Amino acid sequence: MNKSEQSMSAQNKAKRNDVAALAGVSGTTVSFVFSKKRFVSPELKERVIAAAKKLDYHPDMVAASLKKQFTNTIAVITNDITSPLQMEVIRALQTSAIEKDFFVNICGGTVKLENYISHIISRRVDGAFLSVPSNVIGNEIIEKMLNRNISIIVTSSRGFCDDRVCGLELDFYKGLDIIVEHLKGLGHTKIAYISCFDDNYVCDNRLNAFRKSMKNLLGQDDPVIITGKEPYESNIEQGIILTNELIASGKNFTAVICTNDLMALGAMRAFNKSGLSVPEDVSVVGIDDIEYSKVAFPALTTLSHCSKEYGNKIFEILYANITDKSIVGREKITPQLIIRESTADCKNLK
Amino acid sequence: MNKSEQSMSAQNKAKRNDVAALAGVSGTTVSFVFSKKRFVSPELKERVIAAAKKLDYHPDMVAASLKKQFTNTIAVITNDITSPLQMEVIRALQTSAIEKDFFVNICGGTVKLENYISHIISRRVDGAFLSVPSNVIGNEIIEKMLNRNISIIVTSSRGFCDDRVCGLELDFYKGLDIIVEHLKGLGHTKIAYISCFDDNYVCDNRLNAFRKSMKNLLGQDDPVIITGKEPYESNIEQGIILTNELIASGKNFTAVICTNDLMALGAMRAFNKSGLSVPEDVSVVGIDDIEYSKVAFPALTTLSHCSKEYGNKIFEILYANITDKSIVGREKITPQLIIRESTADCKNLK
DNA sequence: CCGAATATCTATAACATTATAATAAACCCG
DNA sequence: CGGGTTTATTATAATGTTATAGATATTCGG
């Protein structure tokens, strides 16, 4: 680096006191102009702003964070970063966050999530959104973060383990009521359910909700339920396998609800292959409203997470807790049914 | 806050000097134990580590950043955060980053991207990955960041505007050679191309590559090309519309390459509707390898971005530049053809 | 066995802010 | 007009690290 370059790069990092000197005020006054925490007379303010512009001054948030003990940063911890659903949530969350000058750090990837915790603590993150199943991050880790004054919000897939953690849950009980109501309205009463291996809070929750809805809305105590055999496998292939099993069972059904959209896409494919057309012969409903559901053929009727609303609310609740630890938000969102082409009137009572 | 709570929370933030006091060494030594920048004798090291564990000490990266003038943080600026493709890249990038103790801030959302810049400067981010078309962030903004000593890497969709910016480009010239070679190997010579409105670096680049490949590999100067009419519309619907146009044109073709996967999915649907089956009657190839392509029916043969490799390399190049500004990485990645079910031997020369 | 060289360790000064308390200026009303 | 009150500005002390230079102990050849 030669001399002129050196002087250039020196020129390029104006500090608060440089601005103060140029504006003919104290450094403190410059701070107050930017933080707006105290009144500064219009003339001084103007001079400061002009000086700051001239020097291209940007306040150093690192130094500010050190003193303020807040970093205006939250972390999103997720094990499923590539899921489009997850990303929609993160996008909405981030959009809300930036409005309050918060940055969002993503901690996903393929690294052991537990390893992130000490990074998160070291970086003095203000809050964290744990979007992971409860078996991935233990309660003692949450405890550790809480003791470090880090606000925490968890998703529906983990119970509320501590009075201090916030939560935003999707209400699948209401959601399944909506699905069953929709199918009932189309004349379906024989509704089967395809679930995954029951070792998983998410699936269990949905399945229990289905049982309750069938009982409350159709008076059925024992609806047809097919359950996966492999844990953590709830993809298209599983959907095909389980649907074939359902068909082979000889049970009566005119509609099928699947524990998630991938399973539902598999189900549609299986029905198609076995000569049953969707929705003419059988109606199919998914849960999640992943992007593929839109472009599937036929387009899938499914229960949407309302990702945007969800993401916005996640930040809103977390922000409130960061601001005041005594505000521990616990909310529920009702999912919304997106009616597309995979459900239709029940004509064929086979 | 009562006294016991106060003492609890005081207890919870052990500082370097607390550890030093407990271990009976100086604070400086504690620092060296953690930073590993100087030799510390095994006995002292052990005592320090024990003390740190006992006090649950986590070094404060905010303070460290202030002194070191590095934050170990990079920002990803993108306007298309929900795209699964983008996310795979980010995931890989983040996985590489955390291995070097770097955190990744995402700046996407629906906010005007320009607004992020001053945030990024204020936060003293070490580097930024600009994954946006060149019309979204102007060169003067890049200049500003460079002058602030922020490393920058850009994606293929923006030219290399300054000697100081790094780049990682996908080589679609090679990519289209691979596609055309594949189709040629299956006996196809009449290959049509469906492009979008030519006002877009990405599409142009791919189309030009197609032209060149057709000339070099098949000696054709004037292949059949259908171009979109609306700018920035390259989705399934456009794919359907343009494919219908292609069919109506009466031109001969046995295979179609589309500028991206969504268009290709639309093409398959349009062929299907008009009585042509894929791949029996016509082969279809996409570009991008988005997730839907896997689950489409038939599964789409497409050119993959190698998102994982791409993301890893993005960090690798950026990291090198952060470490040493004189290393300005400029690389190209050759995309990879994922052969699935939508391409087959050419039997039918219609 | 002594001075020089080497190997460890430590005291202190940045780093760029904010919060607090202190100062200076202006104002008000008897 | 002058003491108390309010209002606007500023000097100073944190904040928790790292880098640098200085201090102390250890080794070693002559």
JSON list of N, CA and C in Angstrom, two decimals, chain A residues 194 226 229 236-251 253 256 258 263 265-276 350:
[
{"chain": "A", "resi": 194, "resn": "ILE", "atom": "N", "xyz": [-53.47, -39.68, 6.21]},
{"chain": "A", "resi": 194, "resn": "ILE", "atom": "CA", "xyz": [-52.15, -40.30, 6.08]},
{"chain": "A", "resi": 194, "resn": "ILE", "atom": "C", "xyz": [-51.16, -39.52, 6.93]},
{"chain": "A", "resi": 226, "resn": "ILE", "atom": "N", "xyz": [-53.65, -44.08, 8.22]},
{"chain": "A", "resi": 226, "resn": "ILE", "atom": "CA", "xyz": [-52.48, -44.87, 7.83]},
{"chain": "A", "resi": 226, "resn": "ILE", "atom": "C", "xyz": [-51.25, -44.16, 8.38]},
{"chain": "A", "resi": 229, "resn": "LYS", "atom": "N", "xyz": [-44.00, -45.90, 8.58]},
{"chain": "A", "resi": 229, "resn": "LYS", "atom": "CA", "xyz": [-43.23, -46.89, 9.35]},
{"chain": "A", "resi": 229, "resn": "LYS", "atom": "C", "xyz": [-41.84, -46.36, 9.70]},
{"chain": "A", "resi": 236, "resn": "ILE", "atom": "N", "xyz": [-42.33, -37.49, -0.74]},
{"chain": "A", "resi": 236, "resn": "ILE", "atom": "CA", "xyz": [-43.19, -37.98, -1.81]},
{"chain": "A", "resi": 236, "resn": "ILE", "atom": "C", "xyz": [-43.23, -39.50, -1.85]},
{"chain": "A", "resi": 237, "resn": "GLU", "atom": "N", "xyz": [-42.06, -40.11, -1.73]},
{"chain": "A", "resi": 237, "resn": "GLU", "atom": "CA", "xyz": [-42.00, -41.58, -1.80]},
{"chain": "A", "resi": 237, "resn": "GLU", "atom": "C", "xyz": [-42.88, -42.21, -0.72]},
{"chain": "A", "resi": 238, "resn": "GLN", "atom": "N", "xyz": [-42.73, -41.71, 0.51]},
{"chain": "A", "resi": 238, "resn": "GLN", "atom": "CA", "xyz": [-43.56, -42.21, 1.60]},
{"chain": "A", "resi": 238, "resn": "GLN", "atom": "C", "xyz": [-45.03, -42.02, 1.28]},
{"chain": "A", "resi": 239, "resn": "GLY", "atom": "N", "xyz": [-45.36, -40.88, 0.70]},
{"chain": "A", "resi": 239, "resn": "GLY", "atom": "CA", "xyz": [-46.75, -40.63, 0.33]},
{"chain": "A", "resi": 239, "resn": "GLY", "atom": "C", "xyz": [-47.27, -41.70, -0.61]},
{"chain": "A", "resi": 240, "resn": "ILE", "atom": "N", "xyz": [-46.44, -42.07, -1.57]},
{"chain": "A", "resi": 240, "resn": "ILE", "atom": "CA", "xyz": [-46.84, -43.10, -2.53]},
{"chain": "A", "resi": 240, "resn": "ILE", "atom": "C", "xyz": [-47.03, -44.44, -1.83]},
{"chain": "A", "resi": 241, "resn": "ILE", "atom": "N", "xyz": [-46.05, -44.79, -1.03]},
{"chain": "A", "resi": 241, "resn": "ILE", "atom": "CA", "xyz": [-46.10, -46.08, -0.33]},
{"chain": "A", "resi": 241, "resn": "ILE", "atom": "C", "xyz": [-47.34, -46.18, 0.55]},
{"chain": "A", "resi": 242, "resn": "LEU", "atom": "N", "xyz": [-47.57, -45.14, 1.34]},
{"chain": "A", "resi": 242, "resn": "LEU", "atom": "CA", "xyz": [-48.68, -45.20, 2.29]},
{"chain": "A", "resi": 242, "resn": "LEU", "atom": "C", "xyz": [-50.02, -45.16, 1.58]},
{"chain": "A", "resi": 243, "resn": "THR", "atom": "N", "xyz": [-50.08, -44.44, 0.46]},
{"chain": "A", "resi": 243, "resn": "THR", "atom": "CA", "xyz": [-51.33, -44.38, -0.29]},
{"chain": "A", "resi": 243, "resn": "THR", "atom": "C", "xyz": [-51.64, -45.74, -0.90]},
{"chain": "A", "resi": 244, "resn": "ASN", "atom": "N", "xyz": [-50.63, -46.39, -1.42]},
{"chain": "A", "resi": 244, "resn": "ASN", "atom": "CA", "xyz": [-50.84, -47.74, -1.95]},
{"chain": "A", "resi": 244, "resn": "ASN", "atom": "C", "xyz": [-51.34, -48.67, -0.85]},
{"chain": "A", "resi": 245, "resn": "GLU", "atom": "N", "xyz": [-50.78, -48.48, 0.31]},
{"chain": "A", "resi": 245, "resn": "GLU", "atom": "CA", "xyz": [-51.23, -49.27, 1.46]},
{"chain": "A", "resi": 245, "resn": "GLU", "atom": "C", "xyz": [-52.70, -49.01, 1.77]},
{"chain": "A", "resi": 246, "resn": "LEU", "atom": "N", "xyz": [-53.05, -47.73, 1.68]},
{"chain": "A", "resi": 246, "resn": "LEU", "atom": "CA", "xyz": [-54.44, -47.34, 1.94]},
{"chain": "A", "resi": 246, "resn": "LEU", "atom": "C", "xyz": [-55.38, -47.99, 0.92]},
{"chain": "A", "resi": 247, "resn": "ILE", "atom": "N", "xyz": [-54.97, -47.94, -0.35]},
{"chain": "A", "resi": 247, "resn": "ILE", "atom": "CA", "xyz": [-55.79, -48.52, -1.41]},
{"chain": "A", "resi": 247, "resn": "ILE", "atom": "C", "xyz": [-55.92, -50.04, -1.19]},
{"chain": "A", "resi": 248, "resn": "ALA", "atom": "N", "xyz": [-54.79, -50.65, -0.89]},
{"chain": "A", "resi": 248, "resn": "ALA", "atom": "CA", "xyz": [-54.77, -52.10, -0.71]},
{"chain": "A", "resi": 248, "resn": "ALA", "atom": "C", "xyz": [-55.62, -52.54, 0.48]},
{"chain": "A", "resi": 249, "resn": "SER", "atom": "N", "xyz": [-55.76, -51.65, 1.45]},
{"chain": "A", "resi": 249, "resn": "SER", "atom": "CA", "xyz": [-56.49, -52.03, 2.67]},
{"chain": "A", "resi": 249, "resn": "SER", "atom": "C", "xyz": [-57.96, -52.29, 2.40]},
{"chain": "A", "resi": 250, "resn": "GLY", "atom": "N", "xyz": [-58.47, -51.78, 1.29]},
{"chain": "A", "resi": 250, "resn": "GLY", "atom": "CA", "xyz": [-59.87, -52.00, 0.95]},
{"chain": "A", "resi": 250, "resn": "GLY", "atom": "C", "xyz": [-60.83, -51.14, 1.75]},
{"chain": "A", "resi": 251, "resn": "LYS", "atom": "N", "xyz": [-60.30, -50.26, 2.60]},
{"chain": "A", "resi": 251, "resn": "LYS", "atom": "CA", "xyz": [-61.17, -49.39, 3.39]},
{"chain": "A", "resi": 251, "resn": "LYS", "atom": "C", "xyz": [-61.89, -48.39, 2.47]},
{"chain": "A", "resi": 253, "resn": "PHE", "atom": "N", "xyz": [-63.12, -44.76, 1.37]},
{"chain": "A", "resi": 253, "resn": "PHE", "atom": "CA", "xyz": [-62.80, -43.34, 1.57]},
{"chain": "A", "resi": 253, "resn": "PHE", "atom": "C", "xyz": [-63.08, -42.60, 0.27]},
{"chain": "A", "resi": 256, "resn": "VAL", "atom": "N", "xyz": [-58.82, -37.80, 1.16]},
{"chain": "A", "resi": 256, "resn": "VAL", "atom": "CA", "xyz": [-57.65, -38.11, 1.98]},
{"chain": "A", "resi": 256, "resn": "VAL", "atom": "C", "xyz": [-56.99, -36.80, 2.41]},
{"chain": "A", "resi": 258, "resn": "CYS", "atom": "N", "xyz": [-53.49, -35.42, 4.11]},
{"chain": "A", "resi": 258, "resn": "CYS", "atom": "CA", "xyz": [-52.12, -35.88, 4.37]},
{"chain": "A", "resi": 258, "resn": "CYS", "atom": "C", "xyz": [-51.43, -34.94, 5.35]},
{"chain": "A", "resi": 263, "resn": "MET", "atom": "N", "xyz": [-46.31, -35.50, 1.14]},
{"chain": "A", "resi": 263, "resn": "MET", "atom": "CA", "xyz": [-47.07, -36.74, 1.21]},
{"chain": "A", "resi": 263, "resn": "MET", "atom": "C", "xyz": [-48.29, -36.66, 0.29]},
{"chain": "A", "resi": 265, "resn": "LEU", "atom": "N", "xyz": [-48.63, -34.86, -2.41]},
{"chain": "A", "resi": 265, "resn": "LEU", "atom": "CA", "xyz": [-48.21, -34.96, -3.81]},
{"chain": "A", "resi": 265, "resn": "LEU", "atom": "C", "xyz": [-47.96, -36.42, -4.17]},
{"chain": "A", "resi": 266, "resn": "GLY", "atom": "N", "xyz": [-47.34, -37.15, -3.23]},
{"chain": "A", "resi": 266, "resn": "GLY", "atom": "CA", "xyz": [-47.13, -38.58, -3.44]},
{"chain": "A", "resi": 266, "resn": "GLY", "atom": "C", "xyz": [-48.46, -39.31, -3.57]},
{"chain": "A", "resi": 267, "resn": "ALA", "atom": "N", "xyz": [-49.39, -38.94, -2.73]},
{"chain": "A", "resi": 267, "resn": "ALA", "atom": "CA", "xyz": [-50.71, -39.59, -2.76]},
{"chain": "A", "resi": 267, "resn": "ALA", "atom": "C", "xyz": [-51.36, -39.39, -4.12]},
{"chain": "A", "resi": 268, "resn": "MET", "atom": "N", "xyz": [-51.31, -38.15, -4.62]},
{"chain": "A", "resi": 268, "resn": "MET", "atom": "CA", "xyz": [-51.94, -37.88, -5.92]},
{"chain": "A", "resi": 268, "resn": "MET", "atom": "C", "xyz": [-51.30, -38.74, -7.00]},
{"chain": "A", "resi": 269, "resn": "ARG", "atom": "N", "xyz": [-50.00, -38.88, -6.90]},
{"chain": "A", "resi": 269, "resn": "ARG", "atom": "CA", "xyz": [-49.30, -39.67, -7.91]},
{"chain": "A", "resi": 269, "resn": "ARG", "atom": "C", "xyz": [-49.71, -41.15, -7.83]},
{"chain": "A", "resi": 270, "resn": "ALA", "atom": "N", "xyz": [-49.82, -41.61, -6.59]},
{"chain": "A", "resi": 270, "resn": "ALA", "atom": "CA", "xyz": [-50.21, -43.01, -6.39]},
{"chain": "A", "resi": 270, "resn": "ALA", "atom": "C", "xyz": [-51.63, -43.27, -6.90]},
{"chain": "A", "resi": 271, "resn": "PHE", "atom": "N", "xyz": [-52.53, -42.35, -6.58]},
{"chain": "A", "resi": 271, "resn": "PHE", "atom": "CA", "xyz": [-53.92, -42.50, -7.04]},
{"chain": "A", "resi": 271, "resn": "PHE", "atom": "C", "xyz": [-53.95, -42.53, -8.56]},
{"chain": "A", "resi": 272, "resn": "ASN", "atom": "N", "xyz": [-53.23, -41.62, -9.14]},
{"chain": "A", "resi": 272, "resn": "ASN", "atom": "CA", "xyz": [-53.16, -41.50, -10.59]},
{"chain": "A", "resi": 272, "resn": "ASN", "atom": "C", "xyz": [-52.71, -42.82, -11.22]},
{"chain": "A", "resi": 273, "resn": "LYS", "atom": "N", "xyz": [-51.68, -43.37, -10.65]},
{"chain": "A", "resi": 273, "resn": "LYS", "atom": "CA", "xyz": [-51.10, -44.60, -11.18]},
{"chain": "A", "resi": 273, "resn": "LYS", "atom": "C", "xyz": [-52.09, -45.77, -11.05]},
{"chain": "A", "resi": 274, "resn": "SER", "atom": "N", "xyz": [-52.84, -45.76, -9.98]},
{"chain": "A", "resi": 274, "resn": "SER", "atom": "CA", "xyz": [-53.75, -46.89, -9.75]},
{"chain": "A", "resi": 274, "resn": "SER", "atom": "C", "xyz": [-55.11, -46.65, -10.41]},
{"chain": "A", "resi": 275, "resn": "GLY", "atom": "N", "xyz": [-55.19, -45.63, -11.23]},
{"chain": "A", "resi": 275, "resn": "GLY", "atom": "CA", "xyz": [-56.41, -45.44, -12.01]},
{"chain": "A", "resi": 275, "resn": "GLY", "atom": "C", "xyz": [-57.48, -44.59, -11.36]},
{"chain": "A", "resi": 276, "resn": "LEU", "atom": "N", "xyz": [-57.18, -44.06, -10.19]},
{"chain": "A", "resi": 276, "resn": "LEU", "atom": "CA", "xyz": [-58.14, -43.14, -9.56]},
{"chain": "A", "resi": 276, "resn": "LEU", "atom": "C", "xyz": [-57.73, -41.72, -9.89]},
{"chain": "A", "resi": 350, "resn": "LYS", "atom": "N", "xyz": [-67.71, -44.95, -3.22]},
{"chain": "A", "resi": 350, "resn": "LYS", "atom": "CA", "xyz": [-67.30, -46.32, -3.58]},
{"chain": "A", "resi": 350, "resn": "LYS", "atom": "C", "xyz": [-67.33, -47.23, -2.35]}
]
